[in-house]
Short mmCIF file of C-alpha atoms and ligand atoms in Angstrom, two decimals:
data_model
loop_
_atom_site.label_atom_id
_atom_site.label_comp_id
_atom_site.label_asym_id
_atom_site.label_seq_id
_atom_site.Cartn_x
_atom_site.Cartn_y
_atom_site.Cartn_z
CA UNK L 1 12.87 -17.99 10.00
CA UNK L 2 11.68 -21.18 8.32
CA UNK L 3 9.31 -23.95 9.39
CA UNK L 4 12.15 -26.05 10.87
CA UNK L 5 12.58 -23.47 13.64
CA UNK L 6 9.12 -24.32 14.90
CA UNK L 7 9.87 -28.00 15.53
CA UNK L 8 10.72 -28.29 19.24
CA UNK L 9 14.17 -29.73 19.88
CA UNK L 10 14.28 -30.49 23.58
CA UNK L 11 11.22 -31.20 25.68
CA UNK L 12 11.59 -32.53 29.21
CA UNK L 13 8.08 -34.01 29.35
CA UNK L 14 7.70 -34.02 33.09
CA UNK L 15 4.34 -32.33 33.51
CA UNK L 16 1.33 -34.48 34.42
CA UNK L 17 -1.43 -31.87 34.32
CA UNK L 18 -1.66 -28.31 33.13
CA UNK L 19 -4.38 -25.81 32.43
CA UNK L 20 -4.04 -22.60 30.44
CA UNK L 21 -6.56 -19.91 29.61
CA UNK L 22 -6.17 -17.29 26.90
CA UNK L 23 -8.35 -14.56 25.56
CA UNK L 24 -7.65 -13.68 21.95
CA UNK L 25 -9.41 -11.16 19.73
CA UNK L 26 -10.94 -11.19 16.30
CA UNK L 27 -9.45 -8.89 13.66
CA UNK L 28 -10.70 -6.95 10.67
CA UNK L 29 -8.61 -6.84 7.52
CA UNK L 30 -8.03 -3.50 5.77
CA UNK L 31 -6.21 -5.15 2.86
CA UNK L 32 -7.86 -8.54 2.41
CA UNK L 33 -6.48 -12.04 2.12
CA UNK L 34 -8.52 -14.08 -0.38
CA UNK L 35 -6.72 -16.91 -2.12
CA UNK L 36 -4.06 -19.27 -0.82
CA UNK L 37 -1.85 -22.20 -1.71
CA UNK L 38 -0.97 -25.21 0.43
CA UNK L 39 -0.23 -25.16 3.38
CA UNK L 40 -2.15 -21.93 4.10
CA UNK L 41 0.29 -19.72 2.23
CA UNK L 42 -1.45 -16.48 1.24
CA UNK L 43 -1.45 -15.38 -2.39
CA UNK L 44 -1.01 -11.78 -1.25
CA UNK L 45 -0.03 -9.92 1.88
CA UNK L 46 -2.80 -8.51 4.11
CA UNK L 47 -3.04 -6.12 7.05
CA UNK L 48 -5.66 -5.92 9.78
CA UNK L 49 -6.70 -3.99 12.83
CA UNK L 50 -6.78 -6.27 15.85
CA UNK L 51 -10.07 -5.86 17.70
CA UNK L 52 -10.55 -5.59 21.42
CA UNK L 53 -14.02 -6.57 22.61
CA UNK L 54 -14.81 -9.26 20.04
CA UNK L 55 -12.81 -12.14 21.42
CA UNK L 56 -12.72 -15.83 22.29
CA UNK L 57 -11.82 -17.12 25.73
CA UNK L 58 -10.38 -20.63 25.71
CA UNK L 59 -9.19 -22.88 28.49
CA UNK L 60 -7.36 -26.08 27.68
CA UNK L 61 -6.85 -28.71 30.39
CA UNK L 62 -3.99 -31.04 29.52
CA UNK L 63 -3.81 -34.49 31.14
CA UNK L 64 -0.83 -36.71 30.44
CA UNK L 65 -1.66 -40.09 28.84
CA UNK L 66 0.03 -43.02 27.17
CA UNK L 67 1.22 -41.96 23.75
CA UNK L 68 -1.65 -41.98 21.22
CA UNK L 69 -1.71 -42.07 17.40
CA UNK L 70 -3.85 -38.99 16.81
CA UNK L 71 -4.55 -36.12 19.24
CA UNK L 72 -7.44 -36.84 21.61
CA UNK L 73 -9.67 -34.07 22.86
CA UNK L 74 -13.12 -33.05 24.05
CA UNK L 75 -14.61 -29.78 23.00
CA UNK L 76 -17.10 -27.65 24.91
CA UNK L 77 -18.49 -24.44 23.43
CA UNK L 78 -20.29 -22.10 25.80
CA UNK L 79 -20.56 -24.92 28.33
CA UNK L 80 -22.01 -27.52 25.95
CA UNK L 81 -20.23 -30.44 24.32
CA UNK L 82 -19.85 -29.56 20.66
CA UNK L 83 -18.95 -32.60 18.59
CA UNK L 84 -19.86 -30.86 15.33
CA UNK L 85 -16.97 -28.39 15.82
CA UNK L 86 -14.51 -31.24 16.34
CA UNK L 87 -13.54 -32.12 12.74
CA UNK L 88 -12.16 -28.61 12.14
CA UNK L 89 -10.05 -28.75 15.30
CA UNK L 90 -8.97 -32.34 14.55
CA UNK L 91 -7.73 -31.19 11.13
CA UNK L 92 -5.93 -28.27 12.75
CA UNK L 93 -4.19 -30.59 15.24
CA UNK L 94 -3.21 -32.94 12.43
CA UNK L 95 -1.64 -30.03 10.53
CA UNK L 96 0.39 -28.80 13.49
CA UNK L 97 1.41 -32.19 14.87
CA UNK L 98 4.92 -31.94 13.45
CA UNK L 99 5.37 -28.67 15.37
CA UNK L 100 3.55 -29.79 18.53
CA UNK L 101 4.45 -33.49 18.94
CA UNK L 102 3.44 -33.27 22.62
CA UNK L 103 -0.20 -33.30 21.43
CA UNK L 104 0.14 -37.10 21.32
CA UNK L 105 1.07 -37.29 24.98
CA UNK L 106 -1.84 -35.39 26.48
CA UNK L 107 -5.58 -35.63 26.45
CA UNK L 108 -7.06 -32.16 25.95
CA UNK L 109 -10.31 -30.75 27.26
CA UNK L 110 -11.09 -27.52 25.49
CA UNK L 111 -13.62 -25.00 26.84
CA UNK L 112 -14.31 -22.07 24.59
CA UNK L 113 -16.67 -19.08 24.57
CA UNK L 114 -17.07 -15.98 22.46
CA UNK L 115 -17.80 -12.46 23.68
CA UNK L 116 -19.99 -11.87 20.64
CA UNK L 117 -23.39 -13.50 20.26
CA UNK L 118 -23.34 -17.04 18.91
CA UNK L 119 -23.77 -17.18 15.13
CA UNK L 120 -23.70 -13.40 14.87
CA UNK L 121 -21.99 -13.78 11.52
CA UNK L 122 -18.72 -12.57 13.07
CA UNK L 123 -15.98 -14.93 12.02
CA UNK L 124 -14.89 -16.75 15.13
CA UNK L 125 -12.17 -18.82 13.48
CA UNK L 126 -9.52 -16.08 13.87
CA UNK L 127 -10.09 -15.62 17.59
CA UNK L 128 -10.85 -19.32 18.18
CA UNK L 129 -7.76 -20.75 16.47
CA UNK L 130 -5.42 -18.13 17.93
CA UNK L 131 -6.68 -18.87 21.45
CA UNK L 132 -5.94 -22.59 21.02
CA UNK L 133 -2.50 -21.75 19.61
CA UNK L 134 -1.68 -19.59 22.65
CA UNK L 135 -2.77 -22.35 25.07
CA UNK L 136 -0.53 -24.84 23.25
CA UNK L 137 2.38 -22.43 23.44
CA UNK L 138 1.88 -22.05 27.19
CA UNK L 139 2.16 -25.81 27.53
CA UNK L 140 5.18 -25.91 25.23
CA UNK L 141 6.92 -23.22 27.28
CA UNK L 142 6.59 -25.35 30.40
CA UNK L 143 7.73 -28.53 28.62
CA UNK L 144 10.85 -26.97 27.19
CA UNK L 145 14.03 -27.35 29.19
CA UNK L 146 15.49 -24.20 27.70
CA UNK L 147 14.02 -20.75 28.20
CA UNK L 148 11.94 -19.68 25.18
CA UNK L 149 11.47 -15.98 24.52
CA UNK L 150 8.15 -14.15 24.39
CA UNK L 151 9.05 -13.19 20.84
CA UNK L 152 9.34 -16.84 19.82
CA UNK L 153 6.07 -17.70 21.59
CA UNK L 154 4.25 -14.95 19.69
CA UNK L 155 5.76 -15.97 16.36
CA UNK L 156 5.09 -19.65 16.76
CA UNK L 157 1.56 -19.04 18.06
CA UNK L 158 0.83 -16.98 14.96
CA UNK L 159 2.45 -19.67 12.80
CA UNK L 160 0.26 -22.37 14.39
CA UNK L 161 -2.90 -20.24 14.30
CA UNK L 162 -2.33 -19.64 10.58
CA UNK L 163 -2.48 -23.38 9.96
CA UNK L 164 -5.95 -23.39 11.59
CA UNK L 165 -7.28 -20.33 9.77
CA UNK L 166 -5.15 -17.91 7.76
CA UNK L 167 -6.56 -14.74 9.27
CA UNK L 168 -5.98 -16.17 12.78
CA UNK L 169 -2.27 -15.48 12.27
CA UNK L 170 -3.18 -11.79 12.65
CA UNK L 171 -4.98 -12.22 16.01
CA UNK L 172 -2.02 -12.73 18.36
CA UNK L 173 -0.72 -9.16 18.43
CA UNK L 174 -2.04 -5.65 17.76
CA UNK L 175 -2.98 -2.97 16.94
CA UNK L 176 -2.00 -3.58 13.28
CA UNK L 177 -0.69 -6.88 11.97
CA UNK L 178 0.68 -7.75 8.53
CA UNK L 179 0.64 -11.34 7.29
CA UNK L 180 2.31 -12.31 4.02
CA UNK L 181 5.75 -11.56 2.66
CA UNK L 182 5.97 -8.05 1.25
CA UNK L 183 9.09 -6.09 0.42
CA UNK L 184 7.68 -2.84 1.85
CA UNK L 185 7.19 -4.42 5.29
CA UNK L 186 10.36 -5.43 7.09
CA UNK L 187 10.41 -8.94 8.58
CA UNK L 188 7.04 -9.80 6.99
CA UNK L 189 6.46 -13.48 6.32
CA UNK L 190 4.02 -15.88 4.69
CA UNK L 191 4.38 -18.11 7.74
CA UNK L 192 3.15 -15.79 10.52
CA UNK L 193 1.86 -12.31 11.19
CA UNK L 194 4.12 -9.47 12.30
CA UNK L 195 3.23 -6.23 13.97
CA UNK L 196 3.11 -3.32 11.54
CA UNK L 197 6.71 -2.17 12.05
CA UNK L 198 6.41 1.61 11.47
CA UNK L 199 5.11 4.48 13.59
CA UNK L 200 1.40 4.96 12.98
CA UNK L 201 -0.16 8.45 12.77
CA UNK L 202 -2.17 9.47 15.86
CA UNK L 203 -5.44 9.69 13.86
CA UNK L 204 -5.43 5.87 13.75
CA UNK L 205 -4.89 5.44 17.49
CA UNK L 206 -7.74 3.67 19.21
CA UNK L 207 -9.62 3.50 15.90
CA UNK L 208 -13.26 2.52 16.32
CA UNK L 209 -15.03 -0.41 14.65
CA UNK L 210 -18.77 -0.73 15.12
CA UNK L 211 -19.91 -4.04 13.68
CA UNK L 212 -23.43 -3.90 12.26
CA UNK L 213 -25.06 -7.32 12.47
CA UNK L 214 -26.97 -7.43 9.19
CA UNK L 215 -27.25 -11.16 8.87
CA UNK L 216 -26.61 -13.52 11.72
CA UNK L 217 -27.21 -16.75 9.82
CA UNK L 218 -24.64 -19.31 8.72
CA UNK L 219 -22.71 -18.18 5.66
CA UNK L 220 -23.89 -19.97 2.51
CA UNK L 221 -20.33 -20.24 1.25
CA UNK L 222 -17.47 -20.93 3.66
CA UNK L 223 -14.21 -19.02 3.36
CA UNK L 224 -12.45 -22.33 2.54
CA UNK L 225 -14.63 -22.69 -0.55
CA UNK L 226 -14.17 -18.99 -1.37
CA UNK L 227 -10.36 -19.22 -1.18
CA UNK L 228 -10.42 -22.28 -3.43
CA UNK L 229 -12.47 -20.45 -6.04
CA UNK L 230 -9.50 -18.11 -6.50
CA UNK L 231 -7.70 -20.99 -8.25
CA UNK L 232 -8.44 -20.46 -11.95
CA UNK L 233 -10.32 -17.26 -11.17
CA UNK L 234 -10.20 -15.00 -14.26
CA UNK L 235 -9.06 -11.98 -12.20
CA UNK L 236 -6.85 -13.77 -9.67
CA UNK L 237 -3.52 -12.36 -10.76
CA UNK L 238 -4.82 -8.79 -11.01
CA UNK L 239 -6.39 -9.16 -7.56
CA UNK L 240 -3.21 -10.45 -5.89
CA UNK L 241 -1.18 -7.66 -7.54
CA UNK L 242 -3.75 -5.06 -6.51
CA UNK L 243 -3.74 -6.23 -2.90
CA UNK L 244 0.07 -6.14 -2.72
CA UNK L 245 0.08 -2.62 -4.20
CA UNK L 246 -2.63 -1.58 -1.75
CA UNK L 247 -0.58 -2.87 1.14
CA UNK L 248 2.31 -0.65 0.16
CA UNK L 249 -0.02 2.33 -0.22
CA UNK L 250 -1.87 1.81 3.05
CA UNK L 251 1.44 1.48 4.84
CA UNK L 252 2.19 5.08 3.76
CA UNK L 253 -1.26 6.39 4.73
CA UNK L 254 -1.06 4.76 8.14
CA UNK L 255 2.20 6.58 8.73
CA UNK L 256 1.36 9.98 7.22
CA UNK L 257 -2.27 10.15 8.41
CA UNK L 258 -3.74 10.64 4.90
CA UNK L 259 -7.18 9.56 6.02
CA UNK L 260 -8.98 10.34 2.74
CA UNK L 261 -6.70 7.99 0.84
CA UNK L 262 -7.03 5.45 3.67
CA UNK L 263 -10.84 5.56 3.37
CA UNK L 264 -10.94 5.05 -0.37
CA UNK L 265 -8.42 2.23 -0.21
CA UNK L 266 -10.24 0.41 2.61
CA UNK L 267 -13.65 0.65 0.94
CA UNK L 268 -12.21 -0.38 -2.42
CA UNK L 269 -10.57 -3.42 -0.77
CA UNK L 270 -13.91 -4.50 0.73
CA UNK L 271 -15.69 -4.19 -2.60
CA UNK L 272 -12.83 -5.89 -4.47
CA UNK L 273 -13.07 -8.87 -2.10
CA UNK L 274 -16.79 -9.17 -2.84
CA UNK L 275 -16.15 -8.58 -6.55
CA UNK L 276 -14.02 -11.75 -6.50
CA UNK L 277 -17.03 -13.63 -5.13
CA UNK L 278 -19.35 -12.14 -7.74
CA UNK L 279 -17.01 -13.16 -10.56
CA UNK L 280 -15.89 -16.63 -9.45
CA UNK L 281 -17.22 -19.83 -10.96
CA UNK L 282 -19.58 -20.70 -9.36
CA UNK L 283 -20.41 -17.09 -8.41
CA UNK L 284 -22.03 -16.12 -5.14
CA UNK L 285 -23.20 -13.07 -3.22
CA UNK L 286 -22.66 -12.71 0.52
CA UNK L 287 -23.93 -9.12 0.78
CA UNK L 288 -27.60 -8.59 1.61
CA UNK L 289 -29.87 -5.72 0.57
CA UNK L 290 -29.26 -4.09 3.95
CA UNK L 291 -25.49 -4.25 3.43
CA UNK L 292 -25.99 -1.96 0.42
CA UNK L 293 -28.45 0.27 2.30
CA UNK L 294 -25.79 0.80 4.96
CA UNK L 295 -23.00 1.49 2.46
CA UNK L 296 -25.15 4.10 0.71
CA UNK L 297 -26.15 5.70 4.01
CA UNK L 298 -22.47 5.94 5.02
CA UNK L 299 -21.59 7.62 1.71
CA UNK L 300 -24.48 10.10 2.09
CA UNK L 301 -23.51 10.89 5.70
CA UNK L 302 -19.89 11.42 4.70
CA UNK L 303 -20.89 13.77 1.87
CA UNK L 304 -23.17 15.82 4.05
CA UNK L 305 -21.05 16.02 7.21
CA UNK L 306 -17.45 15.67 6.00
CA UNK L 307 -17.01 12.83 8.49
CA UNK L 308 -14.14 10.35 8.12
CA UNK L 309 -16.36 7.33 8.71
CA UNK L 310 -15.96 4.44 6.27
CA UNK L 311 -16.91 0.79 5.93
CA UNK L 312 -15.30 -2.53 5.33
CA UNK L 313 -16.71 -6.02 4.88
CA UNK L 314 -15.62 -9.49 5.83
CA UNK L 315 -16.71 -12.58 3.93
CA UNK L 316 -20.32 -11.96 4.97
CA UNK L 317 -23.16 -9.45 5.04
CA UNK L 318 -22.18 -7.62 8.24
CA UNK L 319 -20.69 -4.15 7.91
CA UNK L 320 -17.70 -2.94 9.92
CA UNK L 321 -18.01 0.83 10.38
CA UNK L 322 -14.54 2.33 10.92
CA UNK L 323 -13.89 5.83 12.27
CA UNK L 324 -11.41 7.88 14.33
CA UNK L 325 -11.94 8.06 18.07
CA UNK L 326 -12.62 11.81 17.98
CA UNK L 327 -15.78 11.18 15.91
CA UNK L 328 -17.15 8.57 18.27
CA UNK L 329 -20.07 10.55 19.64
CA UNK L 330 -21.36 11.75 16.26
CA UNK L 331 -20.89 8.47 14.44
CA UNK L 332 -22.55 6.46 17.20
CA UNK L 333 -25.53 8.79 17.02
CA UNK L 334 -25.64 8.32 13.23
CA UNK L 335 -25.48 4.54 13.67
CA UNK L 336 -28.22 4.48 16.28
CA UNK L 337 -30.52 6.84 14.39
CA UNK L 338 -29.93 5.77 10.80
CA UNK L 339 -28.09 2.46 10.48
CA UNK L 340 -29.40 0.28 13.29
CA UNK L 341 -32.71 -0.14 11.42
CA UNK L 342 -30.82 -2.25 8.85
CA UNK L 343 -29.43 -4.62 11.51
CA UNK L 344 -31.14 -7.81 12.66
CA UNK L 345 -32.96 -6.90 15.87
CA UNK L 346 -31.21 -3.50 15.64
CA UNK L 347 -28.03 -5.16 16.95
CA UNK L 348 -24.50 -3.88 16.60
CA UNK L 349 -21.25 -4.30 18.52
CA UNK L 350 -19.11 -1.31 19.49
CA UNK L 351 -15.50 -2.36 19.27
CA UNK L 352 -12.15 -0.63 18.88
CA UNK L 353 -8.62 -1.52 18.04
CA UNK L 354 -6.82 -3.70 20.59
CA UNK L 355 -3.48 -5.23 21.40
CA UNK L 356 -3.81 -8.97 20.94
CA UNK L 357 -3.76 -12.12 23.05
CA UNK L 358 -4.05 -11.94 26.85
CA UNK L 359 -3.28 -14.69 29.35
CA UNK L 360 -5.86 -15.06 32.10
O1 PMV H 1 -8.95 -16.94 7.68
P1 PMV H 1 -9.96 -17.37 6.68
O2 PMV H 1 -9.53 -18.55 5.89
O3 PMV H 1 -11.33 -17.52 7.30
O4 PMV H 1 -10.11 -16.19 5.59
C1 PMV H 1 -10.51 -14.91 5.94
C2 PMV H 1 -10.68 -14.06 4.76
C3 PMV H 1 -11.27 -12.68 5.00
O5 PMV H 1 -11.77 -12.54 6.31
C4 PMV H 1 -12.41 -12.46 4.04
C5 PMV H 1 -10.24 -11.60 4.72
C6 PMV H 1 -9.15 -11.43 5.73
O6 PMV H 1 -8.04 -11.07 5.32
O7 PMV H 1 -9.42 -11.57 6.95
#
């Protein structure tokens, strides 16, 4: 499928008002995406667990207007008008205009809220952008005079979400989504995420992710800046090759249940992502002292108990603690007794793998 398929051919344009609400989750990458070319084409393929409880709920009210030059909208976040979030959404709308020309015929009122605490350091762009994409697809479905399939809706929503934030392409479906063309993953594409197409071993069913909130402040370096620093990065090529190799390897582990290899790959991916930040020019550090305290405590606990708990990191200081469902009781006790002291206000979020976007 190429980009032309996402330009709507026949719209009947007869709807005056519409309102759609979607709840879409965040996701956590196991093999990381870090580095892209225009327009939001990843330099390597990535795979993530879709989360369940960390989500964004977005309602868009569409009111038909005279045709305008650029999309017009109001944005409310957690009930309050949020003009400072508007430029990012305006840029997103500009990027997708070719694929959603109906944006010029409606005025949009967007109401959005997150299930996770505001500025908890959890990236909300994946859940936020995917929720908007799903609302637009609901409108598009009703404007189209031919039936469009659920499969097309999912694909195009992921395609649109990607143009808002790359990782958002992986937040439409679940439990495992691959984004980026890779020969080991059938049907994979740089343009949208696809569900991991092979049978996953039962050890990874309902996998748990407890997110330790180490630093809730604004990130000092945005992911946009971070991605850009991969241009001319001395280790860029090695990193993109490594990630693509890791994707092929993790695909095997997910199928055969080799959890030890899964753990070392996932932790190595997290540290490789941060190694790119440490070695870019300018260099930067997003981990905090408590991030390292937690990593060391996880390693000690694993050595002593033989647990299968492991960690991964996003572009921030928070730690995602990943473990099989059958270890839930023990690991939660370990987190409460030993790790929560490293979290701001002892806060953490107990999440697990989920299945993607839901219409409300
Ligand atoms: O989607 P972006 O542009 O915010 O980039 C996200 C990058 C990471 O979260 C660090 C890794 C990933 O694959 O999700």
